[in-house]
Amino acid sequence: MTEIRYDVLAIGNAIVDVIADTNDRFITEQGLTKGSMQLIDEARAKALYDHMGPAREISGGSAANTLAGLARLGHKTAFIGQVANDQLGNVFAHDIRAGGIHFDIPAREGAPATACCYILVTPDAQRTMNTFLGASQYLPARLIDKELIESAAILYLEGYLWDPEEPRAAMRTAIDVARAAGRKVALTLSDAFVISRHGPDFLAEMDAGRIDILFANEVEICALHGSDDFEASVAAIAAKVPLLVCTRGEHGAIAVENGVRTTVAAEPVSRLVDTTGAGDLFAAGVFAGIAQKRPMADCLTMGAVCAAEIISHYGARPEADIAELVRNRLG
């Protein structure tokens, strides 16, 4: 049996976020749906970037953000994702390794370029995301390292990456390896558009007992169940997985673990700047709590503390000492 070396290993999009302030008028003029995420091609990415205001570049990607938070909380993590051999690919690889996350996937030669997410933030801190998946959607199954998967207590899958065919096959391979090794498999639903395309796939994985932990928000859990009734959706999906974690924005979060429900309030935020990465860092706090074998209420509170830190500044990587924030909150 392979020794456990990592608390969480994630497979996700290797993306560099390009973040700019904007207003509702610009969102409308560009034909965007405020607060949503949409996939764009390289031509649209260039056109949007040309029209955006001054921007800042920060390494992102949902699952990678979660690992960055986990690493800051003192946990061992590893990442599998695909970048191109270009400037932004080098930025992403440098940032993730500098954050203490194991990452050894070789850069891909040639087109397309490294993935970018163009994030437009309105004054109410809502973020409208436009994602060019680029090289990230070409993660082949042959790069799934069996021993690496087996060395992680939890395999974490980013729902966004389920959309392209090649990484979806890689993720299925990883699930097979993790389950054979007796490891837990976690999935984040990522976005309603992913569910509209792959909801039946996700439900089939759950019904087959291949998902142990599911992360969702209110919109996603209802979309997966095909209902506008939040409570009915929670009840239906919670019956399919050992642990369901569902965030509710300013209304806090819930978890249902083997039928037992836990609820926590959102943490107070003095200044709401940018909601990018709130769910990602919430997951980081929950994973840290699980690794530390804390009660579920503590796990959710840790998630809420981390999410509150992230939405107080731009970007989806922690700026404050979130480990200290958690210690101050829970002791």
Short mmCIF file of C-alpha atoms in Angstrom, two decimals:
data_model
loop_
_atom_site.label_atom_id
_atom_site.label_comp_id
_atom_site.label_asym_id
_atom_site.label_seq_id
_atom_site.Cartn_x
_atom_site.Cartn_y
_atom_site.Cartn_z
CA MET A 1 0.00 0.00 0.00
CA THR A 2 1.34 3.42 -1.01
CA GLU A 3 2.05 5.73 1.92
CA ILE A 4 -0.18 8.82 2.22
CA ARG A 5 2.00 11.87 1.53
CA TYR A 6 -0.65 14.44 0.57
CA ASP A 7 -3.87 15.45 2.30
CA VAL A 8 -5.45 16.43 -1.02
CA LEU A 9 -4.44 15.95 -4.65
CA ALA A 10 -6.50 17.97 -7.11
CA ILE A 11 -7.05 17.69 -10.85
CA GLY A 12 -8.20 20.97 -12.38
CA ASN A 13 -7.78 23.76 -14.86
CA ALA A 14 -4.36 25.44 -14.81
CA ILE A 15 -5.50 29.02 -15.37
CA VAL A 16 -4.12 32.52 -14.95
CA ASP A 17 -6.81 35.00 -13.87
CA VAL A 18 -6.85 38.43 -15.52
CA ILE A 19 -8.97 40.68 -13.27
CA ALA A 20 -10.31 44.16 -14.04
CA ASP A 21 -12.84 46.53 -12.48
CA THR A 22 -15.85 47.37 -14.62
CA ASN A 23 -19.47 48.50 -14.43
CA ASP A 24 -22.87 47.06 -15.29
CA ARG A 25 -22.98 49.01 -18.54
CA PHE A 26 -19.82 47.31 -19.84
CA ILE A 27 -21.25 43.89 -18.90
CA THR A 28 -24.39 44.68 -20.90
CA GLU A 29 -22.50 46.14 -23.86
CA GLN A 30 -20.37 42.99 -24.10
CA GLY A 31 -23.47 40.79 -24.05
CA LEU A 32 -22.42 39.06 -20.84
CA THR A 33 -24.55 37.57 -18.07
CA LYS A 34 -23.54 39.24 -14.83
CA GLY A 35 -22.21 36.86 -12.19
CA SER A 36 -21.88 33.92 -14.58
CA MET A 37 -19.02 32.00 -16.13
CA GLN A 38 -18.88 31.35 -19.85
CA LEU A 39 -16.36 29.63 -22.08
CA ILE A 40 -14.80 31.71 -24.84
CA ASP A 41 -12.44 31.02 -27.72
CA GLU A 42 -9.05 32.64 -28.27
CA ALA A 43 -10.40 35.31 -30.63
CA ARG A 44 -13.08 36.37 -28.14
CA ALA A 45 -10.49 36.35 -25.36
CA LYS A 46 -8.32 38.79 -27.30
CA ALA A 47 -11.26 41.06 -28.14
CA LEU A 48 -12.45 41.14 -24.53
CA TYR A 49 -8.96 41.83 -23.21
CA ASP A 50 -8.58 44.71 -25.67
CA HIS A 51 -11.75 46.34 -24.27
CA MET A 52 -11.10 45.69 -20.57
CA GLY A 53 -9.74 48.34 -18.27
CA PRO A 54 -6.40 48.02 -16.45
CA ALA A 55 -5.99 44.44 -15.26
CA ARG A 56 -3.95 42.42 -12.79
CA GLU A 57 -2.75 38.88 -13.48
CA ILE A 58 -2.96 36.30 -10.70
CA SER A 59 -2.61 32.52 -10.98
CA GLY A 60 -6.00 30.89 -10.51
CA GLY A 61 -8.04 27.87 -11.44
CA SER A 62 -10.68 26.62 -9.01
CA ALA A 63 -8.98 23.49 -7.68
CA ALA A 64 -5.54 25.15 -7.71
CA ASN A 65 -6.98 27.99 -5.60
CA THR A 66 -8.26 25.44 -3.10
CA LEU A 67 -4.83 23.83 -2.86
CA ALA A 68 -3.20 27.23 -2.38
CA GLY A 69 -5.48 27.81 0.58
CA LEU A 70 -4.81 24.35 1.98
CA ALA A 71 -1.07 24.86 1.70
CA ARG A 72 -1.38 28.15 3.59
CA LEU A 73 -3.26 26.24 6.27
CA GLY A 74 -0.27 23.93 6.64
CA HIS A 75 -1.35 20.93 4.59
CA LYS A 76 0.49 18.87 1.98
CA THR A 77 -1.06 19.08 -1.48
CA ALA A 78 -0.40 18.15 -5.10
CA PHE A 79 -1.86 19.34 -8.39
CA ILE A 80 -2.41 17.82 -11.81
CA GLY A 81 -3.19 20.26 -14.61
CA GLN A 82 -1.92 21.25 -18.05
CA VAL A 83 -0.18 24.48 -19.04
CA ALA A 84 1.45 25.46 -22.33
CA ASN A 85 5.13 26.22 -22.72
CA ASP A 86 4.60 29.99 -22.74
CA GLN A 87 4.91 33.01 -20.46
CA LEU A 88 1.63 32.50 -18.57
CA GLY A 89 2.36 28.77 -18.27
CA ASN A 90 5.64 29.64 -16.58
CA VAL A 91 3.83 32.10 -14.29
CA PHE A 92 1.31 29.47 -13.23
CA ALA A 93 3.95 26.78 -12.63
CA HIS A 94 6.12 29.17 -10.63
CA ASP A 95 3.24 30.41 -8.48
CA ILE A 96 1.88 26.97 -7.62
CA ARG A 97 5.30 25.56 -6.73
CA ALA A 98 6.19 28.69 -4.75
CA GLY A 99 3.02 28.06 -2.76
CA GLY A 100 4.38 24.71 -1.62
CA ILE A 101 2.18 22.61 -3.91
CA HIS A 102 3.68 19.59 -5.69
CA PHE A 103 3.35 20.09 -9.46
CA ASP A 104 5.41 18.20 -12.02
CA ILE A 105 3.22 17.98 -15.15
CA PRO A 106 5.37 18.94 -18.17
CA ALA A 107 4.28 22.00 -20.17
CA ARG A 108 2.59 21.30 -23.50
CA GLU A 109 4.34 22.45 -26.67
CA GLY A 110 2.58 24.45 -29.37
CA ALA A 111 -0.92 25.92 -29.53
CA PRO A 112 -3.19 26.57 -27.78
CA ALA A 113 -1.84 28.93 -25.15
CA THR A 114 -2.12 28.54 -21.38
CA ALA A 115 -5.67 29.00 -20.13
CA CYS A 116 -6.84 32.44 -18.99
CA CYS A 117 -9.95 33.58 -17.14
CA TYR A 118 -10.93 37.18 -17.81
CA ILE A 119 -12.76 38.30 -14.67
CA LEU A 120 -14.81 41.49 -14.67
CA VAL A 121 -15.65 42.79 -11.20
CA THR A 122 -18.56 45.23 -10.78
CA PRO A 123 -18.88 47.68 -7.84
CA ASP A 124 -21.12 45.21 -5.96
CA ALA A 125 -18.17 42.72 -5.99
CA GLN A 126 -19.93 40.34 -8.38
CA ARG A 127 -17.53 38.67 -10.79
CA THR A 128 -18.39 37.80 -14.37
CA MET A 129 -15.94 35.22 -15.69
CA ASN A 130 -14.96 34.54 -19.28
CA THR A 131 -12.73 31.52 -19.60
CA PHE A 132 -10.43 30.54 -22.44
CA LEU A 133 -9.52 26.96 -21.55
CA GLY A 134 -6.53 26.77 -23.87
CA ALA A 135 -3.98 24.11 -22.99
CA SER A 136 -5.82 23.04 -19.83
CA GLN A 137 -8.38 21.06 -21.82
CA TYR A 138 -5.65 18.82 -23.27
CA LEU A 139 -4.69 16.96 -20.09
CA PRO A 140 -4.18 13.36 -21.26
CA ALA A 141 -4.92 10.27 -19.19
CA ARG A 142 -1.29 9.14 -19.63
CA LEU A 143 -0.22 11.96 -17.28
CA ILE A 144 -2.28 10.49 -14.43
CA ASP A 145 0.43 9.15 -12.12
CA LYS A 146 -1.00 6.09 -10.35
CA GLU A 147 1.41 6.29 -7.41
CA LEU A 148 0.73 10.01 -6.97
CA ILE A 149 -3.04 9.43 -6.85
CA GLU A 150 -2.57 6.61 -4.36
CA SER A 151 -0.40 8.84 -2.15
CA ALA A 152 -3.22 11.33 -1.47
CA ALA A 153 -5.90 10.85 1.19
CA ILE A 154 -8.43 12.70 -0.98
CA LEU A 155 -8.63 13.07 -4.77
CA TYR A 156 -10.37 16.37 -5.59
CA LEU A 157 -11.93 16.86 -9.03
CA GLU A 158 -12.84 20.22 -10.52
CA GLY A 159 -16.19 20.10 -12.30
CA TYR A 160 -15.09 22.71 -14.85
CA LEU A 161 -12.53 20.24 -16.21
CA TRP A 162 -15.19 17.56 -16.77
CA ASP A 163 -16.34 19.44 -19.88
CA PRO A 164 -13.47 18.70 -22.34
CA GLU A 165 -13.26 15.06 -23.42
CA GLU A 166 -9.55 14.41 -22.82
CA PRO A 167 -9.34 15.55 -19.18
CA ARG A 168 -12.71 13.91 -18.44
CA ALA A 169 -11.17 10.59 -19.43
CA ALA A 170 -8.13 11.40 -17.27
CA MET A 171 -10.36 12.13 -14.29
CA ARG A 172 -12.26 8.87 -14.71
CA THR A 173 -8.92 7.06 -14.70
CA ALA A 174 -7.93 8.91 -11.52
CA ILE A 175 -11.21 7.94 -9.82
CA ASP A 176 -10.55 4.29 -10.66
CA VAL A 177 -7.08 4.48 -9.13
CA ALA A 178 -8.24 6.32 -6.01
CA ARG A 179 -11.11 3.94 -5.34
CA ALA A 180 -8.92 0.87 -5.85
CA ALA A 181 -6.50 2.34 -3.29
CA GLY A 182 -9.27 3.01 -0.77
CA ARG A 183 -8.89 6.79 -1.04
CA LYS A 184 -11.75 9.29 -0.92
CA VAL A 185 -12.96 11.12 -4.02
CA ALA A 186 -14.32 14.68 -3.82
CA LEU A 187 -16.01 16.65 -6.59
CA THR A 188 -16.95 20.31 -6.91
CA LEU A 189 -19.82 20.99 -9.30
CA SER A 190 -18.19 24.33 -10.28
CA ASP A 191 -21.03 25.98 -12.22
CA ALA A 192 -24.60 25.47 -13.41
CA PHE A 193 -23.46 25.37 -17.05
CA VAL A 194 -21.30 22.32 -16.26
CA ILE A 195 -24.32 20.63 -14.69
CA SER A 196 -26.50 21.45 -17.71
CA ARG A 197 -24.04 19.49 -19.85
CA HIS A 198 -22.89 16.76 -17.47
CA GLY A 199 -25.42 16.51 -14.65
CA PRO A 200 -26.46 12.95 -15.60
CA ASP A 201 -22.77 11.95 -15.64
CA PHE A 202 -22.24 13.31 -12.13
CA LEU A 203 -25.38 11.63 -10.82
CA ALA A 204 -24.28 8.33 -12.34
CA GLU A 205 -20.90 8.61 -10.59
CA MET A 206 -22.66 9.27 -7.28
CA ASP A 207 -25.16 6.46 -7.74
CA ALA A 208 -22.24 4.13 -8.43
CA GLY A 209 -20.70 5.11 -5.09
CA ARG A 210 -17.66 6.73 -6.71
CA ILE A 211 -18.02 10.18 -5.07
CA ASP A 212 -17.49 10.56 -1.31
CA ILE A 213 -17.62 14.35 -0.91
CA LEU A 214 -19.63 16.79 -3.05
CA PHE A 215 -19.22 20.59 -2.99
CA ALA A 216 -21.96 22.81 -4.43
CA ASN A 217 -23.69 26.14 -3.98
CA GLU A 218 -27.44 26.80 -3.90
CA VAL A 219 -27.79 27.30 -7.63
CA GLU A 220 -25.73 24.21 -8.48
CA ILE A 221 -27.48 21.83 -6.08
CA CYS A 222 -30.88 22.86 -7.44
CA ALA A 223 -29.64 22.52 -11.02
CA LEU A 224 -28.31 19.03 -10.33
CA HIS A 225 -31.63 17.94 -8.85
CA GLY A 226 -33.63 19.77 -11.51
CA SER A 227 -35.68 21.69 -8.96
CA ASP A 228 -36.07 25.24 -7.63
CA ASP A 229 -36.67 23.83 -4.14
CA PHE A 230 -33.39 24.09 -2.21
CA GLU A 231 -34.39 21.82 0.66
CA ALA A 232 -35.76 19.14 -1.65
CA SER A 233 -32.58 19.31 -3.71
CA VAL A 234 -30.35 18.99 -0.65
CA ALA A 235 -32.33 16.00 0.61
CA ALA A 236 -32.18 14.22 -2.75
CA ILE A 237 -28.48 14.76 -3.40
CA ALA A 238 -27.36 14.20 0.20
CA ALA A 239 -28.83 10.71 -0.05
CA LYS A 240 -26.38 9.92 -2.86
CA VAL A 241 -23.06 10.90 -1.18
CA PRO A 242 -21.55 10.36 2.30
CA LEU A 243 -20.84 14.10 2.62
CA LEU A 244 -22.57 17.01 0.88
CA VAL A 245 -21.26 20.53 1.50
CA CYS A 246 -23.37 23.40 0.17
CA THR A 247 -22.52 27.10 0.39
CA ARG A 248 -25.22 29.78 0.55
CA GLY A 249 -23.27 33.05 0.22
CA GLU A 250 -24.20 35.51 2.95
CA HIS A 251 -26.54 32.90 4.40
CA GLY A 252 -23.66 30.65 5.43
CA ALA A 253 -23.28 26.97 4.59
CA ILE A 254 -24.60 23.54 5.40
CA ALA A 255 -23.19 20.03 5.39
CA VAL A 256 -25.04 16.76 5.42
CA GLU A 257 -22.80 13.90 6.52
CA ASN A 258 -24.40 10.45 6.54
CA GLY A 259 -27.78 12.04 7.15
CA VAL A 260 -26.63 14.44 9.89
CA ARG A 261 -27.05 18.11 9.01
CA THR A 262 -24.75 20.90 10.25
CA THR A 263 -25.29 24.61 9.59
CA VAL A 264 -22.98 27.62 10.10
CA ALA A 265 -23.44 31.32 9.48
CA ALA A 266 -21.26 33.34 7.15
CA GLU A 267 -18.34 35.13 8.76
CA PRO A 268 -18.57 38.94 8.95
CA VAL A 269 -16.75 40.83 6.19
CA SER A 270 -15.80 44.45 6.77
CA ARG A 271 -15.20 45.18 3.07
CA LEU A 272 -16.58 43.15 0.18
CA VAL A 273 -14.24 43.59 -2.80
CA ASP A 274 -14.31 40.55 -5.10
CA THR A 275 -16.15 37.23 -4.68
CA THR A 276 -13.74 35.41 -7.02
CA GLY A 277 -12.53 32.23 -5.32
CA ALA A 278 -14.90 32.34 -2.33
CA GLY A 279 -16.11 28.78 -2.96
CA ASP A 280 -12.58 27.58 -3.68
CA LEU A 281 -11.24 28.83 -0.36
CA PHE A 282 -14.32 27.61 1.47
CA ALA A 283 -13.43 24.13 0.21
CA ALA A 284 -9.84 24.64 1.42
CA GLY A 285 -11.05 25.31 4.95
CA VAL A 286 -13.35 22.30 4.92
CA PHE A 287 -10.61 19.99 3.63
CA ALA A 288 -8.23 21.29 6.30
CA GLY A 289 -10.82 20.58 8.97
CA ILE A 290 -11.35 17.07 7.63
CA ALA A 291 -7.59 16.42 7.58
CA GLN A 292 -7.40 17.61 11.18
CA LYS A 293 -10.34 15.33 12.10
CA ARG A 294 -12.34 18.25 13.44
CA PRO A 295 -16.13 18.23 13.98
CA MET A 296 -18.10 19.21 10.89
CA ALA A 297 -19.18 22.52 12.45
CA ASP A 298 -15.49 23.44 12.77
CA CYS A 299 -14.81 22.35 9.19
CA LEU A 300 -17.57 24.63 7.88
CA THR A 301 -16.43 27.51 10.09
CA MET A 302 -12.87 27.14 8.78
CA GLY A 303 -14.29 27.31 5.27
CA ALA A 304 -16.28 30.42 6.11
CA VAL A 305 -13.21 32.13 7.63
CA CYS A 306 -11.14 31.42 4.50
CA ALA A 307 -13.93 32.58 2.18
CA ALA A 308 -14.32 35.82 4.14
CA GLU A 309 -10.60 36.56 3.72
CA ILE A 310 -10.69 35.97 -0.04
CA ILE A 311 -13.66 38.24 -0.77
CA SER A 312 -12.00 41.12 1.09
CA HIS A 313 -9.44 41.62 -1.72
CA TYR A 314 -8.87 40.97 -5.42
CA GLY A 315 -7.83 37.53 -6.59
CA ALA A 316 -8.48 34.01 -5.40
CA ARG A 317 -5.25 33.34 -3.51
CA PRO A 318 -4.99 34.26 0.21
CA GLU A 319 -3.21 37.47 1.17
CA ALA A 320 -3.65 37.34 4.95
CA ASP A 321 -2.44 34.55 7.24
CA ILE A 322 -5.55 32.38 7.06
CA ALA A 323 -4.06 29.83 9.46
CA GLU A 324 -3.86 32.56 12.11
CA LEU A 325 -7.40 33.72 11.27
CA VAL A 326 -8.64 30.16 11.84
CA ARG A 327 -6.72 29.88 15.12
CA ASN A 328 -8.17 33.16 16.33
CA ARG A 329 -11.67 32.02 15.42
CA LEU A 330 -11.56 28.44 16.73
CA GLY A 331 -8.58 28.32 19.05
#
